Coordinates of C-alpha atoms and ligand atoms in Angstrom, one line a residue:
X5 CA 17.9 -23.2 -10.7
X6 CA 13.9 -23.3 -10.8
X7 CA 11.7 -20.7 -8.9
X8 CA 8.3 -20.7 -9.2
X9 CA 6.0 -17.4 -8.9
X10 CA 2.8 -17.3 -7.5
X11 CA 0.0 -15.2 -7.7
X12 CA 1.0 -13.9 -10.6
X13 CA -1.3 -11.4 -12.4
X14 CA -1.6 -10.7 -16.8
X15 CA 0.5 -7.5 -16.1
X16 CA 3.2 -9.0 -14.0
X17 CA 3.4 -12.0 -16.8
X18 CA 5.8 -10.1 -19.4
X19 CA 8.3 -8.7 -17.3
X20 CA 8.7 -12.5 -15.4
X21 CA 9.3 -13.9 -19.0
X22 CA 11.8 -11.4 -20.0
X23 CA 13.7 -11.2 -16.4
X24 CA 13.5 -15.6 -17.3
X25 CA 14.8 -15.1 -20.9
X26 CA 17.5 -12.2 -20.0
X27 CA 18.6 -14.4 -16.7
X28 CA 18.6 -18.0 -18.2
X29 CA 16.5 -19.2 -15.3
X30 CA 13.6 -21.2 -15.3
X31 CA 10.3 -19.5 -13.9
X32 CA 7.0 -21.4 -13.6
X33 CA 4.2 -18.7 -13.6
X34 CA 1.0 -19.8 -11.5
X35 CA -1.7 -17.6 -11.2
X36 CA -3.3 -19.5 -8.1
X37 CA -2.6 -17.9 -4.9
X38 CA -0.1 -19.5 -2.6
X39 CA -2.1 -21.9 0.1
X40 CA -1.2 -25.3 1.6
X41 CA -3.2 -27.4 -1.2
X42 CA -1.3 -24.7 -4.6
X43 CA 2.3 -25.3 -2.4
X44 CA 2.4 -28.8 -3.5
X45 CA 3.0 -27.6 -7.6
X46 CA 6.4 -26.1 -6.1
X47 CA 8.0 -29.8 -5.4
X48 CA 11.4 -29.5 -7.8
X49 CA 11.7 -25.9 -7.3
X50 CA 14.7 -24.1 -5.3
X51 CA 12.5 -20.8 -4.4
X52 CA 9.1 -20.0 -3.7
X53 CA 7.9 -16.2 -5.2
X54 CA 4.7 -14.8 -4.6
X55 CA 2.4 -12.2 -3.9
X56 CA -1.3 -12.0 -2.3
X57 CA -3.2 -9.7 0.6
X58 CA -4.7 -13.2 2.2
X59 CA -2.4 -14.1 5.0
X60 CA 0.3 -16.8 4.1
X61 CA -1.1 -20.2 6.2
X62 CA 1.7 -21.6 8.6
X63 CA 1.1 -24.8 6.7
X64 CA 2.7 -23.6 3.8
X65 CA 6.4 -23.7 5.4
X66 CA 5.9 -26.7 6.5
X67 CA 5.7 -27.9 2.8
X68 CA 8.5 -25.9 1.4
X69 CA 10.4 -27.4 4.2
X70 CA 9.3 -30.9 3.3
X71 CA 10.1 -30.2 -0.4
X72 CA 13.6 -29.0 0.6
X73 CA 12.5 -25.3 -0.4
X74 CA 13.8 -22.3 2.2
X75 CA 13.7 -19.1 0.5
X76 CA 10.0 -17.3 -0.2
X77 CA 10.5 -14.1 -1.8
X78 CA 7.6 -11.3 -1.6
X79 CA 7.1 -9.2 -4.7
X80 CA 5.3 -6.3 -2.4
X81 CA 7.0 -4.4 0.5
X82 CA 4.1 -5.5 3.3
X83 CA 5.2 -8.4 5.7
X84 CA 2.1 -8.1 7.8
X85 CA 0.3 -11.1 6.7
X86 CA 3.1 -13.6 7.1
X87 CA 3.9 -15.3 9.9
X88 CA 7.7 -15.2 11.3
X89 CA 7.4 -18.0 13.9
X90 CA 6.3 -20.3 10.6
X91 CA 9.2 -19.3 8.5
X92 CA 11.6 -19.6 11.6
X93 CA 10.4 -22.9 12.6
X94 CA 10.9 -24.0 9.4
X95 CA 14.2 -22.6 8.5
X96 CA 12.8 -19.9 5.9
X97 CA 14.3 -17.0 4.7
X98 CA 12.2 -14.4 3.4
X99 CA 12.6 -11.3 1.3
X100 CA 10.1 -8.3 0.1
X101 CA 11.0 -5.5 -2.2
X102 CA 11.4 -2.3 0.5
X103 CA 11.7 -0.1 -3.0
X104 CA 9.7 -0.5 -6.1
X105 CA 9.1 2.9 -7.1
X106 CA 8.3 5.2 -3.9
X107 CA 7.5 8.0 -5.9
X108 CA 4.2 5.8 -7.3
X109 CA 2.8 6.4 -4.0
X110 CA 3.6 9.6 -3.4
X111 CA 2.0 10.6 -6.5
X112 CA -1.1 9.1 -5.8
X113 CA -1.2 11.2 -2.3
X114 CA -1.2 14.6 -4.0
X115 CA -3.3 13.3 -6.9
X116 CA -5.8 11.9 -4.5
X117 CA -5.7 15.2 -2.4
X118 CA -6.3 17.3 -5.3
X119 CA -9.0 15.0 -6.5
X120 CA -10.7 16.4 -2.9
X121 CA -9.5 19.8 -2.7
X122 CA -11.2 20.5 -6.4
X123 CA -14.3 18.3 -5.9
X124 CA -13.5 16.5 -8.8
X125 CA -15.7 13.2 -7.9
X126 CA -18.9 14.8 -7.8
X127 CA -17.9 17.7 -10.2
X128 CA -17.4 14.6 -12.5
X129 CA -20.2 12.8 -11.6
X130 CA -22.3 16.4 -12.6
X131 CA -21.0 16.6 -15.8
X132 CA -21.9 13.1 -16.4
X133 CA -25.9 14.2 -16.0
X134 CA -25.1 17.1 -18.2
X135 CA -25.3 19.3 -15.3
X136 CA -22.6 22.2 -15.5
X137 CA -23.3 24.3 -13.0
X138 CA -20.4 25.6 -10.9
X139 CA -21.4 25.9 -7.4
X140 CA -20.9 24.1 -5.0
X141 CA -18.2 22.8 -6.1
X142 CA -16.0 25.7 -4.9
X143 CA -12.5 24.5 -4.6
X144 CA -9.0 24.9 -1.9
X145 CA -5.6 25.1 -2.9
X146 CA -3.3 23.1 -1.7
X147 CA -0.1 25.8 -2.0
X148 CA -1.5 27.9 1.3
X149 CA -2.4 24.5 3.2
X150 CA 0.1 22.5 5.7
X151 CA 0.9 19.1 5.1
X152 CA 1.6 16.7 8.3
X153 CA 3.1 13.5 6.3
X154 CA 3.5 11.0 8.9
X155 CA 6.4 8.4 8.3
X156 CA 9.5 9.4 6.6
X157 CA 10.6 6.6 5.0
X158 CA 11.0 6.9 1.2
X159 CA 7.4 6.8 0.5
X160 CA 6.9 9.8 2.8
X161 CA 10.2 11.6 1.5
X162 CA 9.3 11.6 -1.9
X163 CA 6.0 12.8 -0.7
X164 CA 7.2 16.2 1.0
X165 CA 9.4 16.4 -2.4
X166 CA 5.7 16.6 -4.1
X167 CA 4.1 18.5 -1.5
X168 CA 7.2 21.0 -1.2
X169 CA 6.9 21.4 -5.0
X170 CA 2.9 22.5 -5.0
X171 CA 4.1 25.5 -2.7
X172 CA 2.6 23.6 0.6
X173 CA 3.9 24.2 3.9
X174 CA 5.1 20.4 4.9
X175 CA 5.8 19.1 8.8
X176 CA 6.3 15.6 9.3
X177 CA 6.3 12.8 12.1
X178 CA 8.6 9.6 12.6
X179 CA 10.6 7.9 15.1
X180 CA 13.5 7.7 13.2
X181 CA 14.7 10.4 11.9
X182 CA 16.0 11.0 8.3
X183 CA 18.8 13.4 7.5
X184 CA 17.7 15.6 5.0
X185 CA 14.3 15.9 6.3
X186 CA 16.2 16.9 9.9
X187 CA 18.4 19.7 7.7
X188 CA 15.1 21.4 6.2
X189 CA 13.9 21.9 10.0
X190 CA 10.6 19.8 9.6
X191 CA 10.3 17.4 11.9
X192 CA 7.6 18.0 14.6
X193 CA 8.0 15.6 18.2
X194 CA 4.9 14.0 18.5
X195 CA 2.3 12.9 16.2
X196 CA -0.2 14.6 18.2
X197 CA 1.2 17.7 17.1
X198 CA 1.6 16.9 13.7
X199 CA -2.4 16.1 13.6
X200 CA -2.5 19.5 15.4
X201 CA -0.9 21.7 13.2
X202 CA -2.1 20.1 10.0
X203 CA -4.9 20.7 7.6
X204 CA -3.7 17.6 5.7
X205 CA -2.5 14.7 7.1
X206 CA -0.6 12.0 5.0
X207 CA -0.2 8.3 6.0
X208 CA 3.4 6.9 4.8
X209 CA 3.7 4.4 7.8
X210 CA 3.6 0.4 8.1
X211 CA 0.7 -1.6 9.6
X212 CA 1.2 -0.9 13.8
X213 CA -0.6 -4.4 14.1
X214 CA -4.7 -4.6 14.6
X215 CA -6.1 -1.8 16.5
X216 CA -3.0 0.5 16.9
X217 CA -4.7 2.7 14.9
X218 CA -3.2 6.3 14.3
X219 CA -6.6 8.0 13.1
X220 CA -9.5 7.2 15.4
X221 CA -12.1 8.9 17.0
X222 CA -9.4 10.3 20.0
X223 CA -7.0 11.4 17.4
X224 CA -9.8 13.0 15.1
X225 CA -10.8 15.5 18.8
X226 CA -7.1 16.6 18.4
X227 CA -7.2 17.2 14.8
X228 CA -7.5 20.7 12.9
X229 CA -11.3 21.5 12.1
X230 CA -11.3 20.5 8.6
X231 CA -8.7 18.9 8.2
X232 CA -8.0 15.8 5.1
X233 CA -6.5 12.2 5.8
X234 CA -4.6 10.9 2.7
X235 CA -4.2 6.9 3.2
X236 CA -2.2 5.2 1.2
X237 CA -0.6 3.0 4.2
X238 CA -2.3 0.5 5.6
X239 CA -5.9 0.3 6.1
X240 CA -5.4 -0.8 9.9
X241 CA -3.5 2.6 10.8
X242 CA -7.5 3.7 10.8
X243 CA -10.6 3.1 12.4
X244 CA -12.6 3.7 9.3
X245 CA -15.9 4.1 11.3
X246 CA -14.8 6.6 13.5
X247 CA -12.9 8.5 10.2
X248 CA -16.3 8.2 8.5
X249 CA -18.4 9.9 11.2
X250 CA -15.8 12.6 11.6
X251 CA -16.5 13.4 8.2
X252 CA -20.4 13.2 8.1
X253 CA -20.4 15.6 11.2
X254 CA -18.1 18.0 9.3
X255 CA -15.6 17.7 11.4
X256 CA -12.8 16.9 9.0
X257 CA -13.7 17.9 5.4
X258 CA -12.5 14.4 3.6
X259 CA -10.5 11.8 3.5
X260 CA -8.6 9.8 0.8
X261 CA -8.1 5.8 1.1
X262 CA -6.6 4.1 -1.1
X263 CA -6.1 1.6 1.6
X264 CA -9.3 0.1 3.8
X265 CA -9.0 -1.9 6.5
X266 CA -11.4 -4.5 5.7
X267 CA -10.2 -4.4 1.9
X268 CA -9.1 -8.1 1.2
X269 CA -10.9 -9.9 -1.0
X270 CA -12.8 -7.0 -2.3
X271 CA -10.0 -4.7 -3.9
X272 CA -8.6 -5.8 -6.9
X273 CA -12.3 -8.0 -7.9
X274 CA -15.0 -6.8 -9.9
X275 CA -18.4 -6.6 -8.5
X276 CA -19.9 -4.4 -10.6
X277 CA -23.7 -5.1 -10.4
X278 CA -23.6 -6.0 -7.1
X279 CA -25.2 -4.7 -3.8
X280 CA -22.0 -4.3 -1.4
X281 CA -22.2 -6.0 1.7
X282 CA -19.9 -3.8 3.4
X283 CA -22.2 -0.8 4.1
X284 CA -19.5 1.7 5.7
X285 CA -17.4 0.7 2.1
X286 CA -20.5 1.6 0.4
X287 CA -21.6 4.9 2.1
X288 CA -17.7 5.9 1.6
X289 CA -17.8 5.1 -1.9
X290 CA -21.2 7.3 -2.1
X291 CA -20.0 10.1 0.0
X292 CA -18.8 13.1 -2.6
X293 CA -15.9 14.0 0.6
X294 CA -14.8 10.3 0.5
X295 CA -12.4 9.1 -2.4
X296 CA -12.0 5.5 -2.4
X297 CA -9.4 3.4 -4.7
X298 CA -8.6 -0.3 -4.3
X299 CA -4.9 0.1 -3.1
X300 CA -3.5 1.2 -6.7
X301 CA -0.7 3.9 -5.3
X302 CA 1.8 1.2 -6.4
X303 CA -0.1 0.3 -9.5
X304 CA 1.9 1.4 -12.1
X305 CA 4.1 0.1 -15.4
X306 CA 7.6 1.2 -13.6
X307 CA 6.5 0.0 -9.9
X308 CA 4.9 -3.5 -11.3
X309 CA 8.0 -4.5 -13.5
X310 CA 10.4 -3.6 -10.3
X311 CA 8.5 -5.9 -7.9
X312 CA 8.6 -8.9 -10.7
X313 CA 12.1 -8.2 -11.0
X314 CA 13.4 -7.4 -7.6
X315 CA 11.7 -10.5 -6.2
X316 CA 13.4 -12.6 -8.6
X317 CA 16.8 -11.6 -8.6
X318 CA 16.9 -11.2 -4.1
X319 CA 16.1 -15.1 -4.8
X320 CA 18.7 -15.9 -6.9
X321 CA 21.4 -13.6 -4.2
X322 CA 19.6 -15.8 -1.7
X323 CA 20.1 -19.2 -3.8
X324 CA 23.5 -18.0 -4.9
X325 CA 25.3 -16.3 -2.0
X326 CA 23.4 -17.1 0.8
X327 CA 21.9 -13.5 1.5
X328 CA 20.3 -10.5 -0.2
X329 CA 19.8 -7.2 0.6
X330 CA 16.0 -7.3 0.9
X331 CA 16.4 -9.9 3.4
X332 CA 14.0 -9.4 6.4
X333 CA 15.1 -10.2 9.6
X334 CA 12.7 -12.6 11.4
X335 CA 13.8 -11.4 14.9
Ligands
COI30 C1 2.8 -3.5 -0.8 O1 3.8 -3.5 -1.6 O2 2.9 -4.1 0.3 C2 1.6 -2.8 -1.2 O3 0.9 -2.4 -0.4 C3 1.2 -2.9 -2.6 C4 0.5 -4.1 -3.0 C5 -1.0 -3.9 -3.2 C6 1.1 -4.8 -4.2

């Protein structure tokens, strides 16, 4: 068996040689992004592994299917910028990695949220002109505020988990309902009320599609005085401009993205030195109530080795037996 991965970053490198050495299977590691012009270095191979935030072009299955290739394995969770009727036309099976380490991103929710509630970014930035002065930087604590984390997925269960543990008072929002999260009583019935009743509200949900967004200016009127958004979903569950604007009138008190929806191709490069064409980026990334971070929730040395390693061995269920459990169903 031969798989090649794509995309592939300096971090991701070791773990893809040692899941190659442990496995005995050969893994050609290319650092290009996957396109129809970098498909044609996977003729020979038996799977197709990669990883980008560009969408996957349609006339990349039409390659693998040329080169006899019918299994693409993702080494993210997101699906949203692949196209189904490609792979389907094609006879492509595709799998993600639904798990790599949900507590990463719950993490970064509460770390992100405290970053905000003790006005850490411009307390830093102070102390970084020498200037020690206390005020204004007055802080809130998060053990007498209520959380509304919307999706309960693992993502958002290990969030109340977190949330539960700093003393908050935690409601949550989903259309399918988990167990556990039913037993402790916190499920609210619409999200309107979650954004109601919150003074935090937590984004654990998948991409809706382009402009179903969940915060936007309609939303925001329903929406506690004062209240936080924490995104570290998708950047198109928001419409940034109206989130923004909310937050310059004082309306809400902050937000935290991690997540933006015009993000790709920005996050994850290095401008430094550079005047930022995106002005509502840029006046986020000035505003002191604004935290911005290039979509690193996931980022870290536990979640990165799972992706290499989860994507690999769903392709070799998928080259083996025919199936794997992170199979995604096209239909
Ligand atoms: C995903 O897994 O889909 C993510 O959003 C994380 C990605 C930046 C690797």
């Amino acid at each position: 068996m031969k798989l090649i991965d794509y995309g592939v970053r300096e971090d991701e490198r070791p773990y893809i040689e040692e899941w190659s050495k442990e496995n005995n299977v050969e893994v050609k590691i290319v650092s290009d992004l996957l396109n129809p012009e970098t498909i044609e270095q996977a003729k020979g191979f038996d799977g197709v592994v990669a990883y980008q935030q560009l969408p996957y072009e349609p006339g990349i299955f039409d390659k693998m299917n040329e080169f006899g290739i019918h299994v693409l394995s993702l080494r993210n969770v997101g699906v949203d910028n692949v196209p189904f009727d490609a792979l389907k036309k094609n006879d492509i099976k595709l799998t993600n990695v639904p798990s790599y380490s949900p507590t990463a991103i719950a993490e970064y929710s509460v770390t992100g949220l405290m970053i905000l509630l003790r006005s850490m970014k411009s307390m830093i930035r102070k102390v970084d002109q020498h200037n020690f002065l206390w005020a204004p930087d007055i802080g809130r604590e998060l053990n007498e505020l209520t959380v509304g984390v919307a999706g309960t997925g693992r993502i958002g269960q290990a969030a109340i988990k977190i949330y539960q543990g700093f003393g908050a008072k935690v409601i949550a929002f989903d259309k399918y309902h988990n167990d556990n999260i039913e037993k402790q009583g916190l499920y609210v019935d619409t999200l309107d009320q979650l954004l109601k009743e919150s003074d935090v509200v937590t984004l654990h949900l998948p991409s809706l599609g382009k402009g179903n967004t969940v915060i936007n200016k309609d939303s925001i009127a329903g929406m506690k005085d004062g209240a936080i958004v924490v995104n570290t979903g998708r950047g198109d569950l928001i419409n940034t401009q109206d989130l923004y604007d909310a937050v310059v009138s004082e309306k809400l008190s902050g937000a935290v993205l991690d997540v933006y929806e015009n993000e790709v191709g920005i996050f994850n490069s290095d401008r430094s030195g550079e005047v930022l064409q995106d002005k509502l980026l840029s006046d986020m990334i000035h505003n002191p109530k604004i935290i911005v971070s290039p979509h690193i929730a996931f980022y870290t040395t536990t979640a990165v080795k799972n992706m290499a390693t989860i994507s690999l061995d769903s392709m070799v269920d998928e080259l083996n037996n025919g199936k794997s459990d992170n199979e995604i169903d096209l239909n």
